[in-house]
């Protein structure tokens, strides 16, 4: 094995030729998305150049402050994404989601880097890619879990009302919804674990192999990251919904049916 | 008069004000009034699923505010207008509701008895998803009655029934409640039903015009 071939810039530019093929086919088939294709390619290029420059700078000047700043921005962005995909939920539920996502993400990242890999949490070479993968998956999972819970809560008002009226506690009524949503949020991760290594080699493993890492080492990282993703999705959805569902009823055991549907 | 539920100076969301209300134990009280006058809301206040913004309700002379609302709802059971049945047979619905209440299940004979009491003489293996709205309503009421609450709050129970079935239904329910000393509170628009089955009648006044 040898390290990855450094691409020459002019050679790299050749890859953009492939876009011309896409453009030609779009024109021929009257797909009016050529503008979007160009904007998307330009945006991707600019955003990744910026990310490359920033990461290069951070790697050359590793400082705990940069790592903290990076983590804070990433977590804030993840929480913001989950909340913006689940508009209309009450303030305390939002708080529960924010705390759960941040706490479960940080704990799993810290365990992964400090204990499993045995590196410093402030080493940007590890914290940046690993926390990115973990928080990204936590975000998708939490979003799916909260969405599932919100939709079943809003859609099954008559069931909740009927059970409440015959004297069932709000906990007993709402917990099945919580459990169902956790299951739904976990399924994509479990399914991707099933297909791992057969259907496709995952991105991180591919990247490591390209850069010269032994496949046997690469699979250890891949297995570790998949388990970490599974745990973080489970923890963040569990935390969000177990803390969150308690905001839906008061001490009088009255359920606020508008709690997840506010404007 | 032996009062089981009593409301004083009741006001809901500053929009609906109620007169002083006393509900007599073991009798059938009918509540009527124009739509929007707060009939359904009054039932919700009685079983603690809604709280009045002012005033006090007492149940057996104890203020609702100091009672465990879940235990209260088991005694003062509200059967709302929109009913809910699980997908499955009638028997499975009994199972589900009894599991949620954490109570031992009735025998099949008992289930049949409650069904026929509510004019719902269907087979226990009948699928609830294919029933009509009125049939589902009666099956739901049968399940609720089988819990033997102390007070039954019925919100428009015969809205989906023809006159003949509605009468049969009320004859059965009123007789059953008298026998078991259950207090019945019914919201209804139907004047002929009120004349025939009400021991007491409460007419709520139309809501105050909102001043803009």
JSON list of N, CA, C and O in Angstrom, two decimals, chain B residues 69-120:
[
{"chain": "B", "resi": 69, "resn": "UNK", "atom": "N", "xyz": [-56.87, 13.49, 39.27]},
{"chain": "B", "resi": 69, "resn": "UNK", "atom": "CA", "xyz": [-57.77, 13.57, 38.12]},
{"chain": "B", "resi": 69, "resn": "UNK", "atom": "C", "xyz": [-57.92, 12.23, 37.40]},
{"chain": "B", "resi": 69, "resn": "UNK", "atom": "O", "xyz": [-58.97, 11.97, 36.81]},
{"chain": "B", "resi": 70, "resn": "UNK", "atom": "N", "xyz": [-56.88, 11.38, 37.44]},
{"chain": "B", "resi": 70, "resn": "UNK", "atom": "CA", "xyz": [-57.01, 10.08, 36.77]},
{"chain": "B", "resi": 70, "resn": "UNK", "atom": "C", "xyz": [-58.04, 9.21, 37.49]},
{"chain": "B", "resi": 70, "resn": "UNK", "atom": "O", "xyz": [-58.91, 8.59, 36.87]},
{"chain": "B", "resi": 71, "resn": "UNK", "atom": "N", "xyz": [-57.97, 9.20, 38.83]},
{"chain": "B", "resi": 71, "resn": "UNK", "atom": "CA", "xyz": [-58.95, 8.42, 39.59]},
{"chain": "B", "resi": 71, "resn": "UNK", "atom": "C", "xyz": [-60.35, 9.01, 39.40]},
{"chain": "B", "resi": 71, "resn": "UNK", "atom": "O", "xyz": [-61.34, 8.29, 39.30]},
{"chain": "B", "resi": 72, "resn": "UNK", "atom": "N", "xyz": [-60.42, 10.35, 39.35]},
{"chain": "B", "resi": 72, "resn": "UNK", "atom": "CA", "xyz": [-61.71, 11.01, 39.13]},
{"chain": "B", "resi": 72, "resn": "UNK", "atom": "C", "xyz": [-62.34, 10.54, 37.82]},
{"chain": "B", "resi": 72, "resn": "UNK", "atom": "O", "xyz": [-63.53, 10.20, 37.76]},
{"chain": "B", "resi": 73, "resn": "UNK", "atom": "N", "xyz": [-61.51, 10.50, 36.75]},
{"chain": "B", "resi": 73, "resn": "UNK", "atom": "CA", "xyz": [-62.05, 10.14, 35.42]},
{"chain": "B", "resi": 73, "resn": "UNK", "atom": "C", "xyz": [-62.53, 8.70, 35.39]},
{"chain": "B", "resi": 73, "resn": "UNK", "atom": "O", "xyz": [-63.35, 8.34, 34.56]},
{"chain": "B", "resi": 74, "resn": "UNK", "atom": "N", "xyz": [-62.01, 7.86, 36.26]},
{"chain": "B", "resi": 74, "resn": "UNK", "atom": "CA", "xyz": [-62.50, 6.47, 36.30]},
{"chain": "B", "resi": 74, "resn": "UNK", "atom": "C", "xyz": [-63.88, 6.42, 36.92]},
{"chain": "B", "resi": 74, "resn": "UNK", "atom": "O", "xyz": [-64.67, 5.52, 36.63]},
{"chain": "B", "resi": 75, "resn": "UNK", "atom": "N", "xyz": [-64.18, 7.40, 37.81]},
{"chain": "B", "resi": 75, "resn": "UNK", "atom": "CA", "xyz": [-65.52, 7.43, 38.42]},
{"chain": "B", "resi": 75, "resn": "UNK", "atom": "C", "xyz": [-66.47, 8.31, 37.63]},
{"chain": "B", "resi": 75, "resn": "UNK", "atom": "O", "xyz": [-67.66, 8.02, 37.54]},
{"chain": "B", "resi": 76, "resn": "UNK", "atom": "N", "xyz": [-65.93, 9.42, 37.11]},
{"chain": "B", "resi": 76, "resn": "UNK", "atom": "CA", "xyz": [-66.76, 10.33, 36.31]},
{"chain": "B", "resi": 76, "resn": "UNK", "atom": "C", "xyz": [-66.29, 10.18, 34.87]},
{"chain": "B", "resi": 76, "resn": "UNK", "atom": "O", "xyz": [-65.37, 10.85, 34.43]},
{"chain": "B", "resi": 77, "resn": "UNK", "atom": "N", "xyz": [-66.91, 9.25, 34.16]},
{"chain": "B", "resi": 77, "resn": "UNK", "atom": "CA", "xyz": [-66.40, 8.86, 32.85]},
{"chain": "B", "resi": 77, "resn": "UNK", "atom": "C", "xyz": [-67.08, 9.64, 31.74]},
{"chain": "B", "resi": 77, "resn": "UNK", "atom": "O", "xyz": [-68.31, 9.68, 31.66]},
{"chain": "B", "resi": 78, "resn": "UNK", "atom": "N", "xyz": [-66.28, 10.27, 30.90]},
{"chain": "B", "resi": 78, "resn": "UNK", "atom": "CA", "xyz": [-66.82, 11.07, 29.79]},
{"chain": "B", "resi": 78, "resn": "UNK", "atom": "C", "xyz": [-66.78, 10.27, 28.49]},
{"chain": "B", "resi": 78, "resn": "UNK", "atom": "O", "xyz": [-65.75, 9.75, 28.10]},
{"chain": "B", "resi": 79, "resn": "UNK", "atom": "N", "xyz": [-67.94, 10.17, 27.85]},
{"chain": "B", "resi": 79, "resn": "UNK", "atom": "CA", "xyz": [-68.01, 9.55, 26.53]},
{"chain": "B", "resi": 79, "resn": "UNK", "atom": "C", "xyz": [-68.23, 10.68, 25.53]},
{"chain": "B", "resi": 79, "resn": "UNK", "atom": "O", "xyz": [-69.32, 11.21, 25.39]},
{"chain": "B", "resi": 80, "resn": "UNK", "atom": "N", "xyz": [-67.13, 11.08, 24.87]},
{"chain": "B", "resi": 80, "resn": "UNK", "atom": "CA", "xyz": [-67.17, 12.25, 24.00]},
{"chain": "B", "resi": 80, "resn": "UNK", "atom": "C", "xyz": [-67.87, 11.92, 22.69]},
{"chain": "B", "resi": 80, "resn": "UNK", "atom": "O", "xyz": [-68.19, 10.78, 22.40]},
{"chain": "B", "resi": 81, "resn": "UNK", "atom": "N", "xyz": [-68.10, 12.97, 21.89]},
{"chain": "B", "resi": 81, "resn": "UNK", "atom": "CA", "xyz": [-68.81, 12.79, 20.63]},
{"chain": "B", "resi": 81, "resn": "UNK", "atom": "C", "xyz": [-68.03, 11.95, 19.63]},
{"chain": "B", "resi": 81, "resn": "UNK", "atom": "O", "xyz": [-68.59, 11.09, 18.97]},
{"chain": "B", "resi": 82, "resn": "UNK", "atom": "N", "xyz": [-66.71, 12.22, 19.53]},
{"chain": "B", "resi": 82, "resn": "UNK", "atom": "CA", "xyz": [-65.91, 11.41, 18.63]},
{"chain": "B", "resi": 82, "resn": "UNK", "atom": "C", "xyz": [-65.41, 10.20, 19.41]},
{"chain": "B", "resi": 82, "resn": "UNK", "atom": "O", "xyz": [-64.69, 10.34, 20.38]},
{"chain": "B", "resi": 83, "resn": "UNK", "atom": "N", "xyz": [-65.83, 9.02, 18.97]},
{"chain": "B", "resi": 83, "resn": "UNK", "atom": "CA", "xyz": [-65.44, 7.81, 19.69]},
{"chain": "B", "resi": 83, "resn": "UNK", "atom": "C", "xyz": [-64.18, 7.25, 19.03]},
{"chain": "B", "resi": 83, "resn": "UNK", "atom": "O", "xyz": [-63.83, 7.61, 17.93]},
{"chain": "B", "resi": 84, "resn": "UNK", "atom": "N", "xyz": [-63.52, 6.35, 19.76]},
{"chain": "B", "resi": 84, "resn": "UNK", "atom": "CA", "xyz": [-62.34, 5.70, 19.19]},
{"chain": "B", "resi": 84, "resn": "UNK", "atom": "C", "xyz": [-62.42, 4.21, 19.43]},
{"chain": "B", "resi": 84, "resn": "UNK", "atom": "O", "xyz": [-62.67, 3.77, 20.55]},
{"chain": "B", "resi": 85, "resn": "UNK", "atom": "N", "xyz": [-62.23, 3.43, 18.37]},
{"chain": "B", "resi": 85, "resn": "UNK", "atom": "CA", "xyz": [-62.10, 1.98, 18.53]},
{"chain": "B", "resi": 85, "resn": "UNK", "atom": "C", "xyz": [-60.80, 1.55, 17.86]},
{"chain": "B", "resi": 85, "resn": "UNK", "atom": "O", "xyz": [-60.40, 2.11, 16.84]},
{"chain": "B", "resi": 86, "resn": "UNK", "atom": "N", "xyz": [-60.12, 0.58, 18.46]},
{"chain": "B", "resi": 86, "resn": "UNK", "atom": "CA", "xyz": [-58.91, 0.04, 17.87]},
{"chain": "B", "resi": 86, "resn": "UNK", "atom": "C", "xyz": [-59.29, -0.77, 16.63]},
{"chain": "B", "resi": 86, "resn": "UNK", "atom": "O", "xyz": [-60.40, -1.28, 16.53]},
{"chain": "B", "resi": 87, "resn": "UNK", "atom": "N", "xyz": [-58.35, -0.92, 15.69]},
{"chain": "B", "resi": 87, "resn": "UNK", "atom": "CA", "xyz": [-58.59, -1.78, 14.54]},
{"chain": "B", "resi": 87, "resn": "UNK", "atom": "C", "xyz": [-58.62, -3.21, 15.04]},
{"chain": "B", "resi": 87, "resn": "UNK", "atom": "O", "xyz": [-57.69, -3.67, 15.69]},
{"chain": "B", "resi": 88, "resn": "UNK", "atom": "N", "xyz": [-59.70, -3.92, 14.74]},
{"chain": "B", "resi": 88, "resn": "UNK", "atom": "CA", "xyz": [-59.81, -5.30, 15.21]},
{"chain": "B", "resi": 88, "resn": "UNK", "atom": "C", "xyz": [-61.25, -5.61, 15.58]},
{"chain": "B", "resi": 88, "resn": "UNK", "atom": "O", "xyz": [-62.17, -4.83, 15.29]},
{"chain": "B", "resi": 89, "resn": "UNK", "atom": "N", "xyz": [-61.46, -6.76, 16.21]},
{"chain": "B", "resi": 89, "resn": "UNK", "atom": "CA", "xyz": [-62.82, -7.17, 16.54]},
{"chain": "B", "resi": 89, "resn": "UNK", "atom": "C", "xyz": [-63.30, -6.47, 17.81]},
{"chain": "B", "resi": 89, "resn": "UNK", "atom": "O", "xyz": [-62.53, -5.81, 18.51]},
{"chain": "B", "resi": 90, "resn": "UNK", "atom": "N", "xyz": [-64.60, -6.65, 18.09]},
{"chain": "B", "resi": 90, "resn": "UNK", "atom": "CA", "xyz": [-65.16, -6.06, 19.31]},
{"chain": "B", "resi": 90, "resn": "UNK", "atom": "C", "xyz": [-64.45, -6.63, 20.53]},
{"chain": "B", "resi": 90, "resn": "UNK", "atom": "O", "xyz": [-64.08, -5.89, 21.45]},
{"chain": "B", "resi": 91, "resn": "UNK", "atom": "N", "xyz": [-64.22, -7.94, 20.52]},
{"chain": "B", "resi": 91, "resn": "UNK", "atom": "CA", "xyz": [-63.58, -8.56, 21.66]},
{"chain": "B", "resi": 91, "resn": "UNK", "atom": "C", "xyz": [-62.17, -7.99, 21.88]},
{"chain": "B", "resi": 91, "resn": "UNK", "atom": "O", "xyz": [-61.77, -7.70, 23.01]},
{"chain": "B", "resi": 92, "resn": "UNK", "atom": "N", "xyz": [-61.44, -7.80, 20.76]},
{"chain": "B", "resi": 92, "resn": "UNK", "atom": "CA", "xyz": [-60.09, -7.23, 20.88]},
{"chain": "B", "resi": 92, "resn": "UNK", "atom": "C", "xyz": [-60.14, -5.82, 21.45]},
{"chain": "B", "resi": 92, "resn": "UNK", "atom": "O", "xyz": [-59.24, -5.40, 22.18]},
{"chain": "B", "resi": 93, "resn": "UNK", "atom": "N", "xyz": [-61.21, -5.09, 21.12]},
{"chain": "B", "resi": 93, "resn": "UNK", "atom": "CA", "xyz": [-61.34, -3.75, 21.67]},
{"chain": "B", "resi": 93, "resn": "UNK", "atom": "C", "xyz": [-61.56, -3.78, 23.18]},
{"chain": "B", "resi": 93, "resn": "UNK", "atom": "O", "xyz": [-60.99, -2.97, 23.91]},
{"chain": "B", "resi": 94, "resn": "UNK", "atom": "N", "xyz": [-62.39, -4.71, 23.65]},
{"chain": "B", "resi": 94, "resn": "UNK", "atom": "CA", "xyz": [-62.53, -4.90, 25.09]},
{"chain": "B", "resi": 94, "resn": "UNK", "atom": "C", "xyz": [-61.16, -5.17, 25.72]},
{"chain": "B", "resi": 94, "resn": "UNK", "atom": "O", "xyz": [-60.77, -4.55, 26.70]},
{"chain": "B", "resi": 95, "resn": "UNK", "atom": "N", "xyz": [-60.41, -6.09, 25.07]},
{"chain": "B", "resi": 95, "resn": "UNK", "atom": "CA", "xyz": [-59.08, -6.45, 25.56]},
{"chain": "B", "resi": 95, "resn": "UNK", "atom": "C", "xyz": [-58.20, -5.22, 25.70]},
{"chain": "B", "resi": 95, "resn": "UNK", "atom": "O", "xyz": [-57.60, -4.98, 26.75]},
{"chain": "B", "resi": 96, "resn": "UNK", "atom": "N", "xyz": [-58.13, -4.43, 24.62]},
{"chain": "B", "resi": 96, "resn": "UNK", "atom": "CA", "xyz": [-57.24, -3.26, 24.59]},
{"chain": "B", "resi": 96, "resn": "UNK", "atom": "C", "xyz": [-57.62, -2.26, 25.67]},
{"chain": "B", "resi": 96, "resn": "UNK", "atom": "O", "xyz": [-56.76, -1.79, 26.42]},
{"chain": "B", "resi": 97, "resn": "UNK", "atom": "N", "xyz": [-58.91, -1.94, 25.76]},
{"chain": "B", "resi": 97, "resn": "UNK", "atom": "CA", "xyz": [-59.33, -0.94, 26.74]},
{"chain": "B", "resi": 97, "resn": "UNK", "atom": "C", "xyz": [-59.11, -1.43, 28.16]},
{"chain": "B", "resi": 97, "resn": "UNK", "atom": "O", "xyz": [-58.69, -0.67, 29.03]},
{"chain": "B", "resi": 98, "resn": "UNK", "atom": "N", "xyz": [-59.37, -2.72, 28.40]},
{"chain": "B", "resi": 98, "resn": "UNK", "atom": "CA", "xyz": [-59.14, -3.24, 29.76]},
{"chain": "B", "resi": 98, "resn": "UNK", "atom": "C", "xyz": [-57.67, -3.28, 30.09]},
{"chain": "B", "resi": 98, "resn": "UNK", "atom": "O", "xyz": [-57.27, -3.06, 31.23]},
{"chain": "B", "resi": 99, "resn": "UNK", "atom": "N", "xyz": [-56.81, -3.53, 29.07]},
{"chain": "B", "resi": 99, "resn": "UNK", "atom": "CA", "xyz": [-55.37, -3.52, 29.32]},
{"chain": "B", "resi": 99, "resn": "UNK", "atom": "C", "xyz": [-54.91, -2.11, 29.68]},
{"chain": "B", "resi": 99, "resn": "UNK", "atom": "O", "xyz": [-54.10, -1.92, 30.59]},
{"chain": "B", "resi": 100, "resn": "UNK", "atom": "N", "xyz": [-55.43, -1.10, 28.97]},
{"chain": "B", "resi": 100, "resn": "UNK", "atom": "CA", "xyz": [-55.06, 0.28, 29.28]},
{"chain": "B", "resi": 100, "resn": "UNK", "atom": "C", "xyz": [-55.52, 0.67, 30.68]},
{"chain": "B", "resi": 100, "resn": "UNK", "atom": "O", "xyz": [-54.86, 1.44, 31.37]},
{"chain": "B", "resi": 101, "resn": "UNK", "atom": "N", "xyz": [-56.68, 0.14, 31.11]},
{"chain": "B", "resi": 101, "resn": "UNK", "atom": "CA", "xyz": [-57.15, 0.45, 32.46]},
{"chain": "B", "resi": 101, "resn": "UNK", "atom": "C", "xyz": [-56.52, -0.46, 33.51]},
{"chain": "B", "resi": 101, "resn": "UNK", "atom": "O", "xyz": [-56.76, -0.32, 34.69]},
{"chain": "B", "resi": 102, "resn": "UNK", "atom": "N", "xyz": [-55.75, -1.44, 33.05]},
{"chain": "B", "resi": 102, "resn": "UNK", "atom": "CA", "xyz": [-55.12, -2.43, 33.94]},
{"chain": "B", "resi": 102, "resn": "UNK", "atom": "C", "xyz": [-56.16, -3.12, 34.81]},
{"chain": "B", "resi": 102, "resn": "UNK", "atom": "O", "xyz": [-56.02, -3.22, 36.03]},
{"chain": "B", "resi": 103, "resn": "UNK", "atom": "N", "xyz": [-57.24, -3.58, 34.17]},
{"chain": "B", "resi": 103, "resn": "UNK", "atom": "CA", "xyz": [-58.30, -4.27, 34.89]},
{"chain": "B", "resi": 103, "resn": "UNK", "atom": "C", "xyz": [-58.46, -5.67, 34.32]},
{"chain": "B", "resi": 103, "resn": "UNK", "atom": "O", "xyz": [-58.24, -5.88, 33.12]},
{"chain": "B", "resi": 104, "resn": "UNK", "atom": "N", "xyz": [-58.87, -6.65, 35.14]},
{"chain": "B", "resi": 104, "resn": "UNK", "atom": "CA", "xyz": [-59.11, -8.00, 34.59]},
{"chain": "B", "resi": 104, "resn": "UNK", "atom": "C", "xyz": [-60.27, -7.97, 33.61]},
{"chain": "B", "resi": 104, "resn": "UNK", "atom": "O", "xyz": [-61.26, -7.24, 33.81]},
{"chain": "B", "resi": 105, "resn": "UNK", "atom": "N", "xyz": [-60.14, -8.75, 32.55]},
{"chain": "B", "resi": 105, "resn": "UNK", "atom": "CA", "xyz": [-61.11, -8.72, 31.46]},
{"chain": "B", "resi": 105, "resn": "UNK", "atom": "C", "xyz": [-62.44, -9.36, 31.86]},
{"chain": "B", "resi": 105, "resn": "UNK", "atom": "O", "xyz": [-62.49, -10.25, 32.70]},
{"chain": "B", "resi": 106, "resn": "UNK", "atom": "N", "xyz": [-63.52, -8.86, 31.25]},
{"chain": "B", "resi": 106, "resn": "UNK", "atom": "CA", "xyz": [-64.85, -9.43, 31.46]},
{"chain": "B", "resi": 106, "resn": "UNK", "atom": "C", "xyz": [-64.98, -10.77, 30.74]},
{"chain": "B", "resi": 106, "resn": "UNK", "atom": "O", "xyz": [-64.25, -11.04, 29.80]},
{"chain": "B", "resi": 107, "resn": "UNK", "atom": "N", "xyz": [-65.96, -11.56, 31.17]},
{"chain": "B", "resi": 107, "resn": "UNK", "atom": "CA", "xyz": [-66.26, -12.79, 30.42]},
{"chain": "B", "resi": 107, "resn": "UNK", "atom": "C", "xyz": [-67.01, -12.40, 29.15]},
{"chain": "B", "resi": 107, "resn": "UNK", "atom": "O", "xyz": [-67.59, -11.32, 29.05]},
{"chain": "B", "resi": 108, "resn": "UNK", "atom": "N", "xyz": [-67.03, -13.32, 28.18]},
{"chain": "B", "resi": 108, "resn": "UNK", "atom": "CA", "xyz": [-67.71, -13.05, 26.92]},
{"chain": "B", "resi": 108, "resn": "UNK", "atom": "C", "xyz": [-69.20, -12.78, 27.14]},
{"chain": "B", "resi": 108, "resn": "UNK", "atom": "O", "xyz": [-69.80, -11.93, 26.47]},
{"chain": "B", "resi": 109, "resn": "UNK", "atom": "N", "xyz": [-69.79, -13.47, 28.10]},
{"chain": "B", "resi": 109, "resn": "UNK", "atom": "CA", "xyz": [-71.22, -13.28, 28.38]},
{"chain": "B", "resi": 109, "resn": "UNK", "atom": "C", "xyz": [-71.47, -11.87, 28.89]},
{"chain": "B", "resi": 109, "resn": "UNK", "atom": "O", "xyz": [-72.42, -11.20, 28.47]},
{"chain": "B", "resi": 110, "resn": "UNK", "atom": "N", "xyz": [-70.60, -11.40, 29.76]},
{"chain": "B", "resi": 110, "resn": "UNK", "atom": "CA", "xyz": [-70.73, -10.04, 30.27]},
{"chain": "B", "resi": 110, "resn": "UNK", "atom": "C", "xyz": [-70.61, -9.02, 29.14]},
{"chain": "B", "resi": 110, "resn": "UNK", "atom": "O", "xyz": [-71.38, -8.07, 29.07]},
{"chain": "B", "resi": 111, "resn": "UNK", "atom": "N", "xyz": [-69.60, -9.25, 28.26]},
{"chain": "B", "resi": 111, "resn": "UNK", "atom": "CA", "xyz": [-69.42, -8.33, 27.13]},
{"chain": "B", "resi": 111, "resn": "UNK", "atom": "C", "xyz": [-70.70, -8.25, 26.30]},
{"chain": "B", "resi": 111, "resn": "UNK", "atom": "O", "xyz": [-71.15, -7.16, 25.95]},
{"chain": "B", "resi": 112, "resn": "UNK", "atom": "N", "xyz": [-71.27, -9.41, 26.01]},
{"chain": "B", "resi": 112, "resn": "UNK", "atom": "CA", "xyz": [-72.50, -9.45, 25.21]},
{"chain": "B", "resi": 112, "resn": "UNK", "atom": "C", "xyz": [-73.62, -8.68, 25.91]},
{"chain": "B", "resi": 112, "resn": "UNK", "atom": "O", "xyz": [-74.42, -7.98, 25.28]},
{"chain": "B", "resi": 113, "resn": "UNK", "atom": "N", "xyz": [-73.68, -8.81, 27.24]},
{"chain": "B", "resi": 113, "resn": "UNK", "atom": "CA", "xyz": [-74.73, -8.14, 28.00]},
{"chain": "B", "resi": 113, "resn": "UNK", "atom": "C", "xyz": [-74.63, -6.61, 27.83]},
{"chain": "B", "resi": 113, "resn": "UNK", "atom": "O", "xyz": [-75.63, -5.94, 27.58]},
{"chain": "B", "resi": 114, "resn": "UNK", "atom": "N", "xyz": [-73.39, -6.10, 27.94]},
{"chain": "B", "resi": 114, "resn": "UNK", "atom": "CA", "xyz": [-73.22, -4.65, 27.79]},
{"chain": "B", "resi": 114, "resn": "UNK", "atom": "C", "xyz": [-73.51, -4.21, 26.37]},
{"chain": "B", "resi": 114, "resn": "UNK", "atom": "O", "xyz": [-74.06, -3.13, 26.15]},
{"chain": "B", "resi": 115, "resn": "UNK", "atom": "N", "xyz": [-73.14, -5.03, 25.39]},
{"chain": "B", "resi": 115, "resn": "UNK", "atom": "CA", "xyz": [-73.41, -4.68, 24.00]},
{"chain": "B", "resi": 115, "resn": "UNK", "atom": "C", "xyz": [-74.91, -4.61, 23.75]},
{"chain": "B", "resi": 115, "resn": "UNK", "atom": "O", "xyz": [-75.41, -3.65, 23.15]},
{"chain": "B", "resi": 116, "resn": "UNK", "atom": "N", "xyz": [-75.65, -5.59, 24.25]},
{"chain": "B", "resi": 116, "resn": "UNK", "atom": "CA", "xyz": [-77.08, -5.59, 23.95]},
{"chain": "B", "resi": 116, "resn": "UNK", "atom": "C", "xyz": [-77.77, -4.47, 24.73]},
{"chain": "B", "resi": 116, "resn": "UNK", "atom": "O", "xyz": [-78.77, -3.91, 24.28]},
{"chain": "B", "resi": 117, "resn": "UNK", "atom": "N", "xyz": [-77.21, -4.10, 25.88]},
{"chain": "B", "resi": 117, "resn": "UNK", "atom": "CA", "xyz": [-77.73, -2.96, 26.64]},
{"chain": "B", "resi": 117, "resn": "UNK", "atom": "C", "xyz": [-77.69, -1.68, 25.80]},
{"chain": "B", "resi": 117, "resn": "UNK", "atom": "O", "xyz": [-78.57, -0.83, 25.89]},
{"chain": "B", "resi": 118, "resn": "UNK", "atom": "N", "xyz": [-76.64, -1.55, 24.97]},
{"chain": "B", "resi": 118, "resn": "UNK", "atom": "CA", "xyz": [-76.48, -0.36, 24.14]},
{"chain": "B", "resi": 118, "resn": "UNK", "atom": "C", "xyz": [-77.01, -0.57, 22.72]},
{"chain": "B", "resi": 118, "resn": "UNK", "atom": "O", "xyz": [-76.56, 0.11, 21.79]},
{"chain": "B", "resi": 119, "resn": "UNK", "atom": "N", "xyz": [-77.95, -1.50, 22.53]},
{"chain": "B", "resi": 119, "resn": "UNK", "atom": "CA", "xyz": [-78.49, -1.82, 21.22]},
{"chain": "B", "resi": 119, "resn": "UNK", "atom": "C", "xyz": [-77.40, -2.14, 20.23]},
{"chain": "B", "resi": 119, "resn": "UNK", "atom": "O", "xyz": [-77.43, -1.69, 19.08]},
{"chain": "B", "resi": 120, "resn": "UNK", "atom": "N", "xyz": [-76.37, -2.86, 20.66]},
{"chain": "B", "resi": 120, "resn": "UNK", "atom": "CA", "xyz": [-75.29, -3.24, 19.76]},
{"chain": "B", "resi": 120, "resn": "UNK", "atom": "C", "xyz": [-75.12, -4.74, 19.83]},
{"chain": "B", "resi": 120, "resn": "UNK", "atom": "O", "xyz": [-74.08, -5.25, 20.22]}
]
